[in-house]
Amino acid sequence: MTNQTEADRGLLGQSEAVASFEHENTLLSRVQHALHSNPALVPLIVLVASVLVFGVLLGGKFFSSFALTLILQQVAIVGIVGTAQSLVILTAGIDLSVGAIMVLSSVIMGQFTFKLGLPPAVAIACGLVVGTFIGFINGWLIARIKLPPFIVTLGMWQIALATNFLYSGNETIRAQEIEVNAPLLQFFGQSFSVGGAVFTYGVIFFIGIVLILAYVLRHTAWGRHVYAVGDDPDAAALSGVNTKRILISVYALSGLICAFAGWVLIGRIGSVSPTSGQSANIESITAVVIGGISLFGGRGSILGMFFGALIVGVFSLGLRLLGADAQWTYLLIGALIIAAVAVDQWIRKVSA
């Protein structure tokens, strides 16, 4: 009788311990599920916190409408390329050629206008077609030939970069020539004011493409299939998703968006330069990772990338206004990248 009583007490104690453990993890579990359900929540919190910190340190100098819209102008090109990179990474891939596609497309737009004498609208259309075609080739090699995305896009990066320099002859088309003979090339650099805030059409395009893709990924079958392919391509194929077609369409759309970024780049810097935008590859991946999009695919949102790009812009401008060395920006962004990946790993581990 005594032994049975002791056994019952032991079982009761274990049950209480389990209940206590589950109770202690309730808050942690809720936080984890909130972050898993809303991938853009972490970068949004970081963005708000960074804005508040720099606002306290700099006061009105940082909170001015000019400073805040300047951040949008500075991150617009990286953000547009980041939307292309986001689509690819959501499928568990990566595209190292986004920056080269952007620059090559801008060079084609400029050279076709001034070297071949084509109307600017036709030259722009040719640049957009070339960007889309390069993306299509990437997607076809990855989906049909089964080559790794890293290798394919690394090779395409070199090919596009070399083509860019060979075709342009490393020649820059000056802003004055474009302004006089082909102002349409500089369209996205034109600005307008709203209540003291200055916006360029490039910024409007950036915000527009983010909102459109956020809707498409969340509310269309194609968007759901993109997530499905990134999460588990075999399961997606068994459920009837044409995974090859999805991959090809994603890379082709990525190429088109990068070509548009090339047009925006001309408006931003005013000229057509084959040496511009060389760091867009790394900067776009930075925005995507800080924005909470998982490098393993299947989880994240375009809005998160938008917040990630803004975080980089806030840190860059804030530290510059504080007079800090530019290397502090790279140091803090590097720490944010590692932290973002660590949070993603934690969310996936707990979810599993």
XYZ file of C-alpha atoms in Angstrom:
352
model
C 0.000 0.000 0.000
C 2.818 2.280 0.913
C 4.707 1.440 -2.277
C 1.583 2.180 -4.363
C 1.133 5.526 -2.638
C 4.735 6.498 -3.305
C 4.365 5.473 -6.959
C 1.223 7.564 -7.301
C 3.010 10.538 -5.786
C 5.896 10.061 -8.203
C 3.554 10.004 -11.194
C 1.713 13.024 -9.838
C 4.985 14.882 -9.427
C 5.997 14.090 -13.009
C 2.617 15.267 -14.311
C 2.949 18.511 -12.393
C 6.479 18.979 -13.756
C 5.246 18.460 -17.319
C 2.338 20.836 -16.757
C 4.690 23.386 -15.237
C 7.097 23.032 -18.202
C 4.269 23.495 -20.691
C 3.000 26.489 -18.768
C 6.450 28.071 -18.679
C 6.772 27.678 -22.451
C 3.341 29.045 -23.288
C 4.580 32.623 -23.758
C 7.628 31.485 -25.724
C 5.427 29.308 -27.905
C 3.048 32.183 -28.562
C 5.898 34.471 -29.551
C 7.307 31.800 -31.853
C 3.975 31.171 -33.551
C 3.383 34.915 -33.944
C 6.759 35.301 -35.664
C 6.120 32.223 -37.798
C 2.705 33.498 -38.885
C 3.963 37.053 -39.487
C 7.507 36.880 -40.901
C 7.603 40.661 -41.396
C 7.017 41.302 -37.686
C 10.671 41.079 -36.578
C 12.062 43.471 -39.247
C 9.169 45.857 -38.554
C 10.039 45.918 -34.843
C 13.730 46.455 -35.635
C 12.848 49.244 -38.098
C 10.642 51.090 -35.609
C 13.245 50.698 -32.848
C 16.077 51.981 -35.048
C 14.017 54.977 -36.185
C 13.202 55.827 -32.559
C 16.836 55.475 -31.440
C 18.210 57.687 -34.200
C 15.298 60.081 -33.687
C 16.244 60.503 -30.014
C 19.936 60.943 -30.865
C 19.445 63.326 -33.799
C 16.086 64.960 -33.105
C 14.502 66.996 -35.860
C 17.482 66.512 -38.150
C 16.506 62.870 -38.563
C 12.729 63.197 -38.334
C 12.541 65.819 -41.092
C 10.477 64.898 -44.131
C 13.534 65.416 -46.320
C 15.656 62.916 -44.354
C 12.961 60.249 -44.247
C 12.196 60.467 -47.964
C 15.935 60.515 -48.694
C 16.101 57.052 -47.108
C 13.468 55.821 -49.565
C 15.387 57.295 -52.503
C 18.634 55.670 -51.364
C 17.157 52.185 -50.934
C 14.795 52.218 -53.938
C 17.159 50.450 -56.361
C 18.359 47.879 -53.821
C 14.736 47.368 -52.789
C 13.561 46.734 -56.352
C 16.372 44.233 -56.908
C 15.496 42.843 -53.466
C 11.958 42.026 -54.620
C 13.459 39.972 -57.462
C 15.834 38.260 -55.052
C 12.953 37.591 -52.642
C 10.977 35.659 -55.248
C 13.972 33.450 -55.984
C 14.882 32.823 -52.333
C 11.262 31.947 -51.523
C 11.728 28.976 -53.889
C 14.846 27.958 -51.878
C 17.125 29.295 -54.617
C 19.458 32.254 -54.920
C 20.285 34.619 -57.769
C 23.796 36.058 -57.848
C 23.219 37.626 -61.276
C 20.592 40.215 -60.284
C 23.037 43.127 -60.183
C 24.662 42.193 -63.484
C 21.241 41.845 -65.159
C 20.293 45.283 -63.863
C 23.438 46.969 -65.175
C 23.431 45.125 -68.526
C 19.791 46.096 -69.095
C 20.557 49.754 -68.382
C 23.539 49.656 -70.752
C 21.390 48.132 -73.506
C 18.780 50.864 -73.022
C 21.443 53.552 -73.333
C 23.539 52.024 -76.106
C 20.536 51.085 -78.250
C 19.351 54.686 -77.984
C 22.647 56.455 -78.716
C 24.646 53.879 -80.688
C 21.871 52.285 -82.787
C 19.648 55.360 -82.909
C 16.513 53.579 -81.724
C 13.687 55.562 -80.120
C 14.144 55.558 -76.314
C 10.877 53.671 -75.771
C 12.012 50.872 -78.104
C 15.452 50.762 -76.489
C 13.863 50.502 -73.035
C 11.632 47.672 -74.242
C 14.721 45.862 -75.604
C 16.440 46.207 -72.244
C 13.403 44.769 -70.465
C 13.260 41.843 -72.909
C 16.963 41.066 -72.437
C 16.615 41.092 -68.645
C 13.611 38.768 -68.832
C 15.425 36.442 -71.253
C 18.476 36.135 -68.995
C 16.189 35.299 -66.088
C 14.408 32.726 -68.243
C 17.739 31.063 -69.112
C 18.598 30.899 -65.416
C 15.248 29.309 -64.613
C 15.435 26.821 -67.508
C 18.896 25.622 -66.514
C 17.808 25.217 -62.891
C 14.390 23.631 -63.528
C 15.068 21.528 -66.638
C 18.777 20.675 -66.451
C 18.686 20.440 -62.638
C 21.767 22.591 -62.119
C 22.230 24.244 -58.684
C 20.926 27.847 -58.550
C 24.159 29.075 -56.964
C 26.308 27.717 -59.820
C 23.957 28.806 -62.613
C 23.558 32.382 -61.382
C 27.242 32.683 -60.479
C 28.102 31.773 -64.062
C 25.417 34.077 -65.465
C 26.739 36.895 -63.296
C 30.146 36.567 -64.983
C 28.617 36.250 -68.459
C 26.332 39.278 -68.055
C 29.105 41.356 -66.479
C 31.566 40.549 -69.271
C 28.912 41.214 -71.940
C 28.182 44.536 -70.278
C 31.809 45.712 -70.499
C 32.451 44.242 -73.955
C 29.370 45.805 -75.528
C 29.656 49.187 -73.832
C 33.417 49.434 -74.319
C 33.440 50.662 -70.717
C 31.914 53.885 -72.050
C 29.651 56.036 -69.892
C 26.812 57.985 -71.511
C 26.735 61.326 -69.761
C 23.673 62.707 -67.990
C 23.680 65.872 -70.124
C 23.403 63.881 -73.352
C 20.550 61.809 -71.980
C 18.709 64.848 -70.662
C 18.814 66.536 -74.068
C 18.301 63.582 -76.425
C 16.504 60.870 -74.425
C 14.864 62.233 -71.257
C 12.605 59.158 -71.086
C 15.622 57.178 -69.863
C 15.727 59.459 -66.800
C 11.985 59.219 -66.128
C 12.296 57.423 -62.783
C 14.681 60.114 -61.530
C 12.051 62.855 -61.858
C 10.652 64.028 -58.537
C 7.627 65.733 -57.042
C 6.847 67.184 -53.624
C 4.083 66.274 -51.193
C 3.942 68.435 -48.078
C 7.674 69.071 -48.027
C 8.554 65.446 -48.748
C 10.317 64.800 -52.058
C 9.491 61.592 -53.910
C 10.924 60.288 -57.154
C 9.018 58.082 -59.570
C 11.606 55.427 -58.805
C 10.440 55.403 -55.169
C 6.821 55.146 -56.295
C 7.725 52.211 -58.537
C 9.539 50.530 -55.628
C 6.550 50.863 -53.305
C 4.179 49.804 -56.092
C 6.085 46.622 -56.977
C 6.276 45.669 -53.286
C 2.511 46.055 -52.840
C 1.690 44.211 -56.064
C 3.955 41.260 -55.282
C 2.749 41.147 -51.667
C -0.812 40.771 -52.959
C 0.129 38.242 -55.660
C 2.091 36.026 -53.281
C -0.651 36.054 -50.666
C -3.850 35.920 -52.729
C -3.131 34.076 -55.991
C -2.561 30.426 -56.855
C 0.794 31.291 -58.421
C 1.933 32.911 -55.168
C 0.881 29.903 -53.101
C 2.709 27.632 -55.520
C 5.899 29.690 -55.097
C 5.775 29.078 -51.348
C 4.953 25.409 -51.878
C 7.936 24.874 -54.181
C 10.244 26.553 -51.690
C 8.896 24.619 -48.719
C 8.885 21.109 -50.250
C 9.158 20.746 -54.060
C 8.438 16.995 -53.986
C 5.233 17.459 -52.000
C 4.257 20.375 -54.263
C 4.742 18.182 -57.362
C 2.659 15.379 -55.830
C -0.139 17.873 -55.151
C -0.268 18.867 -58.820
C 1.991 21.936 -58.898
C 4.091 22.244 -62.047
C 7.301 22.979 -60.158
C 9.430 23.435 -63.286
C 7.069 26.021 -64.719
C 6.938 27.864 -61.398
C 10.734 28.010 -61.150
C 11.147 29.240 -64.720
C 8.455 31.896 -64.249
C 10.049 33.073 -60.986
C 13.502 33.529 -62.523
C 12.069 35.171 -65.658
C 10.044 37.605 -63.526
C 13.149 38.244 -61.449
C 15.040 39.162 -64.616
C 12.262 41.522 -65.709
C 12.218 43.270 -62.329
C 16.019 43.646 -62.454
C 15.709 45.182 -65.924
C 13.242 47.714 -64.518
C 15.766 48.372 -61.747
C 18.271 49.160 -64.516
C 15.894 51.809 -65.868
C 15.436 53.214 -62.354
C 19.235 53.203 -61.949
C 19.607 55.495 -64.965
C 17.143 57.912 -63.393
C 18.905 57.742 -60.038
C 22.455 58.476 -61.235
C 21.431 60.383 -64.387
C 23.897 58.575 -66.656
C 24.381 55.107 -68.140
C 27.480 53.612 -66.566
C 28.668 50.007 -67.005
C 30.438 50.185 -63.620
C 27.421 51.218 -61.543
C 25.401 48.965 -59.253
C 28.118 46.331 -58.843
C 27.213 45.674 -55.191
C 23.496 45.107 -55.834
C 23.879 41.325 -55.499
C 25.067 41.414 -51.893
C 22.893 44.385 -50.921
C 19.745 42.676 -52.190
C 20.533 39.489 -50.261
C 21.193 41.627 -47.186
C 17.757 43.264 -47.452
C 16.097 39.879 -47.957
C 17.808 38.199 -44.984
C 17.292 41.122 -42.587
C 13.703 41.208 -43.836
C 13.089 37.756 -42.393
C 12.839 35.734 -45.611
C 14.276 32.286 -44.951
C 17.258 31.265 -47.058
C 15.844 27.733 -46.914
C 12.755 28.831 -48.864
C 9.032 28.672 -48.248
C 8.800 31.326 -45.522
C 8.877 35.107 -45.535
C 7.205 38.066 -47.204
C 7.983 40.867 -49.619
C 6.931 43.378 -46.950
C 9.647 41.972 -44.715
C 12.221 42.641 -47.451
C 10.807 46.175 -47.743
C 11.383 46.713 -44.023
C 14.832 45.116 -44.304
C 15.867 47.548 -47.041
C 14.589 50.472 -44.962
C 16.563 49.238 -41.929
C 19.754 49.388 -43.981
C 18.821 52.889 -45.168
C 18.026 54.093 -41.635
C 21.334 52.811 -40.264
C 23.304 54.287 -43.168
C 21.748 57.760 -42.932
C 21.568 57.810 -39.131
C 25.221 56.941 -38.636
C 26.247 59.371 -41.362
C 24.361 62.209 -39.656
C 26.025 61.249 -36.368
C 29.409 61.601 -38.067
C 30.349 57.964 -37.448
C 32.816 56.059 -39.577
C 31.116 54.284 -42.504
C 32.581 50.970 -41.318
C 30.186 51.027 -38.344
C 27.331 50.671 -40.818
C 28.824 47.477 -42.240
C 29.556 46.172 -38.739
C 25.996 46.688 -37.500
C 24.408 45.385 -40.704
C 26.611 42.297 -40.469
C 25.441 41.711 -36.904
C 21.823 42.111 -38.028
C 22.305 39.538 -40.805
C 23.643 36.945 -38.346
C 20.870 37.732 -35.860
C 18.201 37.445 -38.565
C 19.427 34.015 -39.659
C 19.632 32.884 -36.021
C 16.019 33.963 -35.425
C 14.922 32.131 -38.574
C 16.672 28.953 -37.421
C 15.029 29.238 -33.999
C 11.572 29.690 -35.519
C 12.044 26.666 -37.788
C 13.403 24.521 -34.946
C 10.562 25.301 -32.562
C 7.983 24.913 -35.341
C 9.327 21.480 -36.143
